[in-house]
Tab-separated table of C-alpha atoms in Angstrom:
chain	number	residue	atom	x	y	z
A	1	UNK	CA	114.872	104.659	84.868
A	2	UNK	CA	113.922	107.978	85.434
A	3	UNK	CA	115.077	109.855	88.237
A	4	UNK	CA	113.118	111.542	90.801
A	5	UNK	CA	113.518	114.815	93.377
A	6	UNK	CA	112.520	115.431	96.655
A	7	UNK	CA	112.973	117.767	99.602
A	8	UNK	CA	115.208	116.043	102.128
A	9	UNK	CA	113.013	116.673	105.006
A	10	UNK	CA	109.742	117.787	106.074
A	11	UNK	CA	107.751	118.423	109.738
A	12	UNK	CA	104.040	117.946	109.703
A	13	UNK	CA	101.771	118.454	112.796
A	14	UNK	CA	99.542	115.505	114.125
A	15	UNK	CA	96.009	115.533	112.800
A	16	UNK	CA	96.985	117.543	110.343
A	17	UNK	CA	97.229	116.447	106.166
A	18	UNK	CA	101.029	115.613	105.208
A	19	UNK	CA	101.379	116.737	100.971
A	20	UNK	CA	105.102	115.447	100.044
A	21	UNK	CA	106.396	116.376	96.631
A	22	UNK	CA	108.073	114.460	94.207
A	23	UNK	CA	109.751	115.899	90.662
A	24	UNK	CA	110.134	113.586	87.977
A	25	UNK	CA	110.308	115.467	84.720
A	26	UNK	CA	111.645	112.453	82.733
A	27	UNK	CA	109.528	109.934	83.230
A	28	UNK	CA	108.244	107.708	80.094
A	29	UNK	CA	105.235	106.994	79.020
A	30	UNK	CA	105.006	103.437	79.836
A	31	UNK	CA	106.317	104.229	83.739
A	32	UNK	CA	104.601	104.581	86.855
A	33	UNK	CA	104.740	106.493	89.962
A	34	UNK	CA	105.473	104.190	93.177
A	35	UNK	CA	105.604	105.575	96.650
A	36	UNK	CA	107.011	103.750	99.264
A	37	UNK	CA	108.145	104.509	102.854
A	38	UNK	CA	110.528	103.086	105.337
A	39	UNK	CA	109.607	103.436	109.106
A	40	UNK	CA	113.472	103.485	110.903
A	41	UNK	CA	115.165	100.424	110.001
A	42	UNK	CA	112.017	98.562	109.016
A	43	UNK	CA	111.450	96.880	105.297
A	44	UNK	CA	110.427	99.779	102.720
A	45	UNK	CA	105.955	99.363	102.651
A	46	UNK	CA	103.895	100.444	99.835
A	47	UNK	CA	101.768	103.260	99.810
A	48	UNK	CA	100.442	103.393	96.358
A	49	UNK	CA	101.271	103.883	92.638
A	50	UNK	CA	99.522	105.825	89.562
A	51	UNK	CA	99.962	106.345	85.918
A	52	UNK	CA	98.193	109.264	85.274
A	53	UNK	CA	94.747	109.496	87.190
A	54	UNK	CA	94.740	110.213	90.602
A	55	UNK	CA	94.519	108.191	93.398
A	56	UNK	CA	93.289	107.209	96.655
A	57	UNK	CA	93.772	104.092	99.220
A	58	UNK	CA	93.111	103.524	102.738
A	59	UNK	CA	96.466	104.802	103.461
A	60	UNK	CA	97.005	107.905	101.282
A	61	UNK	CA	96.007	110.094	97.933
A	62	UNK	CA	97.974	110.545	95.028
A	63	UNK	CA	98.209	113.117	92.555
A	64	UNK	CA	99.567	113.195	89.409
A	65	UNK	CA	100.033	116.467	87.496
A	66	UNK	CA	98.655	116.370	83.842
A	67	UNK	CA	102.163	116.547	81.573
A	68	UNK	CA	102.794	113.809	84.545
A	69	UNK	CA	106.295	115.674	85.693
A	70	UNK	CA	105.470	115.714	89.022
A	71	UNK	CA	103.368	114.147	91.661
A	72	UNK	CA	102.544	114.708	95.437
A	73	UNK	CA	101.509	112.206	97.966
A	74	UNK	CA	98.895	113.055	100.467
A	75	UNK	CA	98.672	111.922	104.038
A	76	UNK	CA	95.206	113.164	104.901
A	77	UNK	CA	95.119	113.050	108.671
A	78	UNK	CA	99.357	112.118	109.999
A	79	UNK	CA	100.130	110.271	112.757
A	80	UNK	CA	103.027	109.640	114.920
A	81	UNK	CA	103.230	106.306	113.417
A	82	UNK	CA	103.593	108.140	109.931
A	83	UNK	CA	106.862	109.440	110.989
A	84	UNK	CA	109.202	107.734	107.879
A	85	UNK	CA	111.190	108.033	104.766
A	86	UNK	CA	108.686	108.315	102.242
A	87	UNK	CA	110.178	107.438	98.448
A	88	UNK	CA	109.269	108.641	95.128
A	89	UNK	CA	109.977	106.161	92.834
A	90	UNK	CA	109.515	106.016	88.962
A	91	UNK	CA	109.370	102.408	87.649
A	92	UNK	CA	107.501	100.027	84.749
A	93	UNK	CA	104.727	98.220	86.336
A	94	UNK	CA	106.277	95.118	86.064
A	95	UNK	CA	109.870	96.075	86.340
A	96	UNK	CA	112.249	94.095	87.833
A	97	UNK	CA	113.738	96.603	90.248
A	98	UNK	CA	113.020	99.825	92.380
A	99	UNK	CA	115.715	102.411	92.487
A	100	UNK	CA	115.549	104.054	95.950
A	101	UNK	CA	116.673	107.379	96.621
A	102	UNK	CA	117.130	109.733	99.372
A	103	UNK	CA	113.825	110.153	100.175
A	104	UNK	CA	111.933	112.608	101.821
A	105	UNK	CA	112.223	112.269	106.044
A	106	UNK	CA	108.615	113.146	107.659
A	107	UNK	CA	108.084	113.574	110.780
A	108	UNK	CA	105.373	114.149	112.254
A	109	UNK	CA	105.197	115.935	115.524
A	110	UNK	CA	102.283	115.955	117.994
B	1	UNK	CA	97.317	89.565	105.385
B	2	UNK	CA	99.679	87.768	103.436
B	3	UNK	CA	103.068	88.529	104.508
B	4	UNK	CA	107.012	88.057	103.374
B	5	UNK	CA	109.326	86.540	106.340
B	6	UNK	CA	112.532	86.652	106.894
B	7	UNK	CA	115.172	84.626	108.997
B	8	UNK	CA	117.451	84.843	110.712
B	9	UNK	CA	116.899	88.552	112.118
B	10	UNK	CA	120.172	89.336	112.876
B	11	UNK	CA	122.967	87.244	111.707
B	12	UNK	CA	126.655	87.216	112.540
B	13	UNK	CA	129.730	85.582	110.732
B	14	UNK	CA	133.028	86.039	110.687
B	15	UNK	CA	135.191	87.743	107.666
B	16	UNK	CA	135.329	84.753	104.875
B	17	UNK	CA	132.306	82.569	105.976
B	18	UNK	CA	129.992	81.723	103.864
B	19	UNK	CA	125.705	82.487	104.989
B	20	UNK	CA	122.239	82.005	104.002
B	21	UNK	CA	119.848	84.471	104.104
B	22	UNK	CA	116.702	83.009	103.880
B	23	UNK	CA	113.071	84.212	102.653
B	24	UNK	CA	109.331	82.992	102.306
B	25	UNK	CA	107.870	85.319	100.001
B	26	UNK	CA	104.160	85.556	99.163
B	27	UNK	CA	102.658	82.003	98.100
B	28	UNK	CA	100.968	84.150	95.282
B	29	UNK	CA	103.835	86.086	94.236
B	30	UNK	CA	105.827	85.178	90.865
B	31	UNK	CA	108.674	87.750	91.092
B	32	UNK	CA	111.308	87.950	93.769
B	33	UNK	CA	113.658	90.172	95.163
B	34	UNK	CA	117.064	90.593	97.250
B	35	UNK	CA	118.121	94.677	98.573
B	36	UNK	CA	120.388	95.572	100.655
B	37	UNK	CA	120.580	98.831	102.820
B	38	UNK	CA	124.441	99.619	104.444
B	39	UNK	CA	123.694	101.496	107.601
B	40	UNK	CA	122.527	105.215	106.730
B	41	UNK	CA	122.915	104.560	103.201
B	42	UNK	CA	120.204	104.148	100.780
B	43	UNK	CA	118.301	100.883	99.555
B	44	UNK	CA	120.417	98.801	96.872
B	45	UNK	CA	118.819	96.868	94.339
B	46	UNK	CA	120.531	93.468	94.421
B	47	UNK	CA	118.802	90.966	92.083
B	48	UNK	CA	115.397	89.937	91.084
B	49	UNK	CA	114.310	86.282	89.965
B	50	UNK	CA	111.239	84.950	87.970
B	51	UNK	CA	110.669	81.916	86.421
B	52	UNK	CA	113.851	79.861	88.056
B	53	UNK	CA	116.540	82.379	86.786
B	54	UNK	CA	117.654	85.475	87.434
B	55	UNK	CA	115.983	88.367	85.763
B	56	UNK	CA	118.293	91.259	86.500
B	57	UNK	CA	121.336	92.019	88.888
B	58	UNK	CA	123.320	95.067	89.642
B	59	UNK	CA	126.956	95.415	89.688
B	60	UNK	CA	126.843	94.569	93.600
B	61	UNK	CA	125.836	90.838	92.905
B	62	UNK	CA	128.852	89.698	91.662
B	63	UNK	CA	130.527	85.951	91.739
B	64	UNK	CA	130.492	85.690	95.482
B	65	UNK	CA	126.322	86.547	95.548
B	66	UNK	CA	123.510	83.516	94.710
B	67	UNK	CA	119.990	82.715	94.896
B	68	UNK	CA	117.682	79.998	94.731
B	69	UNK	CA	114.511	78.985	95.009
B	70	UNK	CA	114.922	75.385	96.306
B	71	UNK	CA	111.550	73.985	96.755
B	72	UNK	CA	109.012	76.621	95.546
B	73	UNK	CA	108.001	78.444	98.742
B	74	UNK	CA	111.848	79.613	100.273
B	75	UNK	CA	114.008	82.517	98.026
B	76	UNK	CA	117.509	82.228	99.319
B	77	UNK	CA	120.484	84.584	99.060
B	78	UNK	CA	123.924	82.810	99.573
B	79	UNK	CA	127.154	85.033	99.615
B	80	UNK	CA	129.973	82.847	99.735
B	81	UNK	CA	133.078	84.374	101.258
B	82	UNK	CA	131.767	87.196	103.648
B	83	UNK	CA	133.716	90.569	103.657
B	84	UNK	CA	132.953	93.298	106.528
B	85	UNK	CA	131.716	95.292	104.064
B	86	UNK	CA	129.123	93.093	103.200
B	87	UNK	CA	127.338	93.836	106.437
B	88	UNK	CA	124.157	95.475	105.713
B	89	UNK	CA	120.846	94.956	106.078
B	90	UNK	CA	119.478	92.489	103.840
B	91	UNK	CA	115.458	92.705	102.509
B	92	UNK	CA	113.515	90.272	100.299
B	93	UNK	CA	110.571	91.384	98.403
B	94	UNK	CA	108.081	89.678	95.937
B	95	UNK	CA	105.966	90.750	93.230
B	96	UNK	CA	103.273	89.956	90.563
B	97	UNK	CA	100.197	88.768	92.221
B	98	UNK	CA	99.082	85.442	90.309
B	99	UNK	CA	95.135	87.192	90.800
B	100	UNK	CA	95.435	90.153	90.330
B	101	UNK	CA	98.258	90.827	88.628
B	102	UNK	CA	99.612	94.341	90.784
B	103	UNK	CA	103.220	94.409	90.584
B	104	UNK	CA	103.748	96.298	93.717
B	105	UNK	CA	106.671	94.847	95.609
B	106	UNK	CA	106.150	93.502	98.793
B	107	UNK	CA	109.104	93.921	101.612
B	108	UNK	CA	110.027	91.534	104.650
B	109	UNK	CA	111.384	92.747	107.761
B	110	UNK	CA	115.199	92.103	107.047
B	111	UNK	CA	117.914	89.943	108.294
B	112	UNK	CA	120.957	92.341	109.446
B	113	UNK	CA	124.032	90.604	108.786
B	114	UNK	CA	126.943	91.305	110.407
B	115	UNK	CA	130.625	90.427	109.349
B	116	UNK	CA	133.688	90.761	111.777
């Protein structure tokens, strides 16, 4: 699986549009961008996934650069309840496990 | 919204006991999942199931780790002889919508098992 970097942390104001960033330089062809997040001790939710097009759900934006290397997940309006590990993960779409990282901690401060 | 559940919440045993872990994933769902998350430490892929068998396990799910799918709605995890470092929070997940075939993975709430 390819691997995946992002900034440990981040602070975003309320109201405000939350861009995280995720590197992953060696992704294949035939893998996808997943991004997750994990609200304190909760189960991890999805957010949303892309192969190379952007895009958009009720919950957030995604964009995919065009040599697909990298990819940054938009928040467009945070809340307090967005406050979470969010993970970048690079995975088949029907593969049979996600590799979690680190993660990027958001939080979001009124 | 279709949901996975999880029970118990919190579970405690003592060092050597055997437990059940129990799941209902998603009645559409064809793929399913066991993760575990040590306190502070990050999510570890466990084992993933599809069709009746195992599809995939990581070096954690060793002799003393099981599933099943007993009567096609419950996903079980059984861990035989308990060892304190086995405590962890424990998450099932499920996959491949039947419809609509998205493969994102779907997450319960977790059972946090406890060995003393």
């Amino acid at each position: 699986d390819a691997k995946t970097t992002q900034p440990p942390s981040m602070d975003c104001a309320e109201g405000r549009a939350a861009n995280l960033p995720c590197n992953h330089s060696t992704i294949s062809g035939n893998e996808y961008v997943y991004w997750y997040r994990q609200i304190h001790s909760q189960g991890p939710q999805y957010i949303i996934h892309g192969l190379k097009n952007n895009e958009t759900n009720e919950m957030a934006s995604l964009i995919i650069t065009e040599d697909r290397k990298s990819s940054t997940l938009i928040l467009p309006h945070a809340t307090l309840r967005d406050t979470a590990v969010y993970y970048c993960i690079v995975s088949r779409s029907n593969d049979y496990k996600l590799s979690f990282g680190a993660g990027t901690t958001v939080t979001v401060r009124a | 919204e279709p949901e996975v559940t999880q029970t118990p919440s919190h579970q405690v045993t003592q060092m050597g006991q055997e437990v059940i872990l129990r799941c209902v994933p998603i009645s559409n769902h064809l793929y399913f999942y066991w993760y575990r998350q040590i306190l502070g430490q990050k999510v570890e892929f466990l084992v993933s199931f599809y069709n009746n068998e195992i599809s995939e396990k990581s070096e954690i799910f060793d002799d003393q780790f099981s599933v099943e799918r007993p009567d096609g709605s419950n996903f079980t995890l059984k861990i035989r002889s308990t060892k304190l470092e086995d405590s962890a929070m424990y998450f099932c997940a499920s996959s491949g919508d039947r419809d609509t075939f998205n493969y994102e993975q779907y997450f319960g709430p977790g059972t946090r098992l406890t060995v003393t």
